[in-house]
Amino acid sequence: MTDTTPPIYLGLEGVYAAESKICKVDGTAGKLWYRGYPIEALAANSNFEETAYLLLYGKLPKRPELDAFTGQLKSNRDIPDNVKSIIKTSVGKAPPIDILRTAVSALSAEDKELTDSSPEANMRKTIKLIAKTTTIVAAIGRMQSGKDYVKPDNNLSHADNFLYMLSGSRQDKKAVKLIDLMFILHAEHSTNASTFASMVTASTLADIYASVTTGIATLKGPLHGGADEAALKMMRSIGDPSNTETYINDALAGKQKIMGFGHRVYKTYDPRAKILKAWLTDIDNIAAGDQKRLTQITLIAEKLMIDKLGQSHGIWPNIDFFAGPLYTWAGIPPELFTPIFGAARTVGWCAHILEYWEHNKLFRPLEIYTGPLDLEYVPIDKRK
Ligand code: SDX
């Protein structure tokens, strides 16, 4: 490469692609704000519906605004029969995150406003997507255990209804509170890979269903949203707390990445992970049997990794590390962790898409061509 070759930023590390008022991530200080509100304040005082409103409309709702928004979500929870049959025929064959992706694509066929790109229609489609992706995840969890679809109960909150549709019965308040917190913490995180990918799709003026489908497809990877399931898989293979140190040492010696640690932006503790760790420590104090082993492995691995790679390498726990053990405590199977992440992140994907469309510009980066030029075409019979 000559010295006039422009620099390439692998993975677009450190490159700014847009301006936004939705979310600030301070990777050095380990701080996160949604529309200017610290994540700790929202985690302690808000709920998913209010946080979703905040992310989409840019302000905390007054009571009538929240009631209207919650009512719109509720009236859009149910899913069409074609989507139910896709789920029913796909469970057991495709991973739940793939079924979620396919189901969202199928949803678009039912939306008469698909090609209406007015802000009003796009907000209506956003609300449908937020409501229905959560229902789809519950339906997948239900149908993969051979049980029938449970219709939404509109007397229940978003998180409470999700657990009800997943399990077929009302769950205890603490589990509902945890799931509501998970939806809040997973709702948004600036231009992470899946949000950026959905923005790229949206920048071509493809519709919001197509853009959210891109987001789901991108979230699946273990370097991104798939890390929560991968981290729990690692904890299961450790098996017993007494094996944790050997496992971590061997994995690092073999240059393996420990899922749930490290982050492109956070070079200190992910503030969301800190909130989840407090929940896990609480649960560890009362857990027994398998759950106790799991929480112990988690807490031992966290301390080991911080000692080994925290200060020295800027590799700290991220949100995906504690999510798995907590979902397990709430009775959620591992294959639903990333789909739940996707249902929550539907808010962030849509918020960034709607904001980007206000001043749309097609994403089309360059690459430096390093291959040959002007080769002579040789007919196939003459090729050696
Ligand atoms: C999410 O971006 C977001 O905002 C994402 C997210 C969101 O809310 O949307 O926060 C959600 O995706 C969180 C991240 C979940 N992924 C994981 O937990 C997977 C494990 N983590 C790594 O793969 C990694 O940390 C990334 C992918 C998250 C970030 O990687 P980068 O910024 O591309 O850095 P890198 O892979 O080049 O790592 C730099 C060095 C490497 O060592 P060297 O090759 O330079 O010797 O750090 C090492 C890596 O090997 N490293 C790790 C590690 N993460 C990085 N080593 C061991 N274990 C790890 N987890």
CSV table of N, CA, C and O in Angstrom, one decimal, residues 11-25 32-34 187-200 218 224 263-265 272 345 348-349 351-353 355-356 363:
chain,number,residue,atom,x,y,z
A,11,GLY,N,-13.9,-3.1,10.8
A,11,GLY,CA,-15.1,-3.1,11.7
A,11,GLY,C,-15.6,-1.7,12.0
A,11,GLY,O,-16.4,-1.5,12.9
A,12,LEU,N,-15.2,-0.7,11.2
A,12,LEU,CA,-15.5,0.7,11.4
A,12,LEU,C,-15.3,1.1,12.8
A,12,LEU,O,-16.0,2.0,13.4
A,13,GLU,N,-14.2,0.5,13.5
A,13,GLU,CA,-13.9,0.9,14.9
A,13,GLU,C,-13.6,2.4,14.9
A,13,GLU,O,-12.8,2.9,14.1
A,14,GLY,N,-14.2,3.1,15.8
A,14,GLY,CA,-13.9,4.5,16.0
A,14,GLY,C,-14.5,5.4,15.0
A,14,GLY,O,-14.2,6.6,15.0
A,15,VAL,N,-15.3,4.9,14.1
A,15,VAL,CA,-15.9,5.8,13.0
A,15,VAL,C,-17.3,6.2,13.4
A,15,VAL,O,-18.1,5.4,13.8
A,16,TYR,N,-17.6,7.5,13.2
A,16,TYR,CA,-18.9,8.0,13.5
A,16,TYR,C,-19.7,8.0,12.2
A,16,TYR,O,-19.3,8.6,11.2
A,17,ALA,N,-20.9,7.4,12.2
A,17,ALA,CA,-21.7,7.2,11.0
A,17,ALA,C,-22.9,8.1,11.0
A,17,ALA,O,-23.6,8.2,10.0
A,18,ALA,N,-23.3,8.7,12.2
A,18,ALA,CA,-24.5,9.5,12.2
A,18,ALA,C,-24.5,10.3,13.5
A,18,ALA,O,-23.7,10.1,14.4
A,19,GLU,N,-25.4,11.3,13.5
A,19,GLU,CA,-25.7,12.0,14.8
A,19,GLU,C,-27.0,11.5,15.3
A,19,GLU,O,-27.9,11.0,14.6
A,20,SER,N,-27.2,11.5,16.7
A,20,SER,CA,-28.4,10.9,17.2
A,20,SER,C,-28.7,11.6,18.6
A,20,SER,O,-27.8,12.0,19.3
A,21,LYS,N,-30.0,11.7,18.9
A,21,LYS,CA,-30.4,12.2,20.2
A,21,LYS,C,-30.9,11.0,21.1
A,21,LYS,O,-31.5,11.3,22.2
A,22,ILE,N,-30.8,9.8,20.6
A,22,ILE,CA,-31.4,8.7,21.3
A,22,ILE,C,-30.7,8.1,22.5
A,22,ILE,O,-31.2,7.9,23.6
A,23,CYS,N,-29.3,7.9,22.3
A,23,CYS,CA,-28.6,7.2,23.4
A,23,CYS,C,-27.2,7.6,23.4
A,23,CYS,O,-26.6,7.8,22.3
A,24,LYS,N,-26.6,7.8,24.6
A,24,LYS,CA,-25.2,8.1,24.7
A,24,LYS,C,-24.5,6.9,25.5
A,24,LYS,O,-25.0,6.6,26.6
A,25,VAL,N,-23.5,6.4,24.9
A,25,VAL,CA,-22.7,5.4,25.6
A,25,VAL,C,-21.3,5.9,25.9
A,25,VAL,O,-20.6,6.3,25.0
A,32,LEU,N,-24.3,5.1,30.6
A,32,LEU,CA,-25.3,4.9,29.5
A,32,LEU,C,-26.5,5.8,29.8
A,32,LEU,O,-27.0,5.8,30.9
A,33,TRP,N,-26.9,6.5,28.8
A,33,TRP,CA,-28.1,7.4,28.9
A,33,TRP,C,-29.1,7.0,27.7
A,33,TRP,O,-28.7,6.9,26.6
A,34,TYR,N,-30.4,6.9,28.1
A,34,TYR,CA,-31.4,6.9,27.1
A,34,TYR,C,-32.1,8.2,27.0
A,34,TYR,O,-32.7,8.7,28.0
A,187,ALA,N,-33.2,-2.6,25.4
A,187,ALA,CA,-34.0,-1.9,24.4
A,187,ALA,C,-33.2,-1.1,23.4
A,187,ALA,O,-33.6,-0.9,22.3
A,188,GLU,N,-32.0,-0.6,23.9
A,188,GLU,CA,-31.3,0.4,23.0
A,188,GLU,C,-29.8,0.4,23.4
A,188,GLU,O,-29.5,0.2,24.5
A,189,HIS,N,-29.0,0.7,22.4
A,189,HIS,CA,-27.5,0.8,22.7
A,189,HIS,C,-26.8,1.5,21.6
A,189,HIS,O,-25.7,1.0,21.1
A,190,SER,N,-27.3,2.6,21.1
A,190,SER,CA,-26.7,3.4,20.0
A,190,SER,C,-26.4,2.5,18.8
A,190,SER,O,-27.2,1.6,18.4
A,191,THR,N,-25.3,2.8,18.0
A,191,THR,CA,-25.1,2.1,16.7
A,191,THR,C,-24.3,0.8,16.9
A,191,THR,O,-23.3,0.6,16.3
A,192,ASN,N,-24.9,-0.1,17.7
A,192,ASN,CA,-24.3,-1.5,17.8
A,192,ASN,C,-24.5,-2.2,16.4
A,192,ASN,O,-25.2,-1.6,15.6
A,193,ALA,N,-23.9,-3.3,16.2
A,193,ALA,CA,-23.9,-4.0,14.9
A,193,ALA,C,-25.4,-4.1,14.4
A,193,ALA,O,-25.6,-3.8,13.2
A,194,SER,N,-26.3,-4.6,15.2
A,194,SER,CA,-27.6,-4.9,14.6
A,194,SER,C,-28.4,-3.6,14.4
A,194,SER,O,-29.1,-3.5,13.4
A,195,THR,N,-28.2,-2.6,15.2
A,195,THR,CA,-28.9,-1.3,14.9
A,195,THR,C,-28.3,-0.6,13.7
A,195,THR,O,-29.0,-0.2,12.8
A,196,PHE,N,-26.9,-0.7,13.6
A,196,PHE,CA,-26.3,-0.1,12.4
A,196,PHE,C,-26.8,-0.8,11.1
A,196,PHE,O,-27.1,-0.2,10.1
A,197,ALA,N,-26.8,-2.2,11.2
A,197,ALA,CA,-27.3,-3.0,10.0
A,197,ALA,C,-28.7,-2.6,9.6
A,197,ALA,O,-29.0,-2.4,8.5
A,198,SER,N,-29.6,-2.4,10.7
A,198,SER,CA,-31.0,-2.0,10.3
A,198,SER,C,-31.0,-0.6,9.7
A,198,SER,O,-31.9,-0.4,8.8
A,199,MET,N,-30.1,0.2,10.2
A,199,MET,CA,-30.1,1.6,9.6
A,199,MET,C,-29.6,1.5,8.1
A,199,MET,O,-30.1,2.3,7.3
A,200,VAL,N,-28.7,0.6,7.8
A,200,VAL,CA,-28.2,0.5,6.5
A,200,VAL,C,-29.3,0.1,5.6
A,200,VAL,O,-29.6,0.7,4.5
A,218,THR,N,-28.8,-9.9,12.2
A,218,THR,CA,-27.4,-9.4,12.7
A,218,THR,C,-27.2,-9.7,14.2
A,218,THR,O,-26.2,-10.1,14.6
A,224,HIS,N,-22.3,-10.8,19.2
A,224,HIS,CA,-23.3,-9.7,19.5
A,224,HIS,C,-24.4,-10.3,20.4
A,224,HIS,O,-24.1,-10.8,21.4
A,263,HIS,N,-16.0,-5.6,25.0
A,263,HIS,CA,-17.0,-4.7,24.3
A,263,HIS,C,-16.3,-3.7,23.4
A,263,HIS,O,-15.2,-3.3,23.7
A,264,ARG,N,-16.8,-3.4,22.2
A,264,ARG,CA,-16.2,-2.5,21.3
A,264,ARG,C,-16.1,-1.1,21.9
A,264,ARG,O,-15.2,-0.4,21.7
A,265,VAL,N,-17.1,-0.7,22.8
A,265,VAL,CA,-17.1,0.6,23.3
A,265,VAL,C,-16.8,0.6,24.8
A,265,VAL,O,-15.9,1.4,25.2
A,272,ARG,N,-25.0,-1.8,32.5
A,272,ARG,CA,-26.1,-2.7,32.5
A,272,ARG,C,-25.8,-4.0,33.2
A,272,ARG,O,-26.6,-4.6,33.9
A,345,ARG,N,-34.9,-5.1,21.6
A,345,ARG,CA,-34.1,-4.2,20.8
A,345,ARG,C,-34.9,-3.7,19.6
A,345,ARG,O,-34.5,-2.7,18.9
A,348,GLY,N,-35.1,0.0,19.9
A,348,GLY,CA,-33.9,0.7,19.5
A,348,GLY,C,-33.7,0.8,18.0
A,348,GLY,O,-33.4,1.8,17.4
A,349,TRP,N,-33.9,-0.4,17.4
A,349,TRP,CA,-33.8,-0.5,15.9
A,349,TRP,C,-34.8,0.6,15.3
A,349,TRP,O,-34.4,1.4,14.5
A,351,ALA,N,-36.3,3.1,16.7
A,351,ALA,CA,-36.1,4.5,17.1
A,351,ALA,C,-35.0,5.1,16.2
A,351,ALA,O,-35.1,6.2,15.7
A,352,HIS,N,-33.9,4.3,15.9
A,352,HIS,CA,-32.8,4.8,15.1
A,352,HIS,C,-33.2,4.9,13.6
A,352,HIS,O,-32.9,5.9,12.9
A,353,ILE,N,-34.1,4.0,13.2
A,353,ILE,CA,-34.5,4.0,11.8
A,353,ILE,C,-35.4,5.3,11.6
A,353,ILE,O,-35.2,6.1,10.6
A,355,GLU,N,-35.4,8.0,13.3
A,355,GLU,CA,-34.6,9.3,13.4
A,355,GLU,C,-33.7,9.4,12.1
A,355,GLU,O,-33.6,10.5,11.6
A,356,TYR,N,-33.2,8.3,11.6
A,356,TYR,CA,-32.3,8.4,10.5
A,356,TYR,C,-33.1,8.9,9.2
A,356,TYR,O,-32.6,9.6,8.4
A,363,PHE,N,-26.3,4.6,3.0
A,363,PHE,CA,-25.0,4.1,3.5
A,363,PHE,C,-24.3,3.4,2.3
A,363,PHE,O,-24.9,2.4,1.8
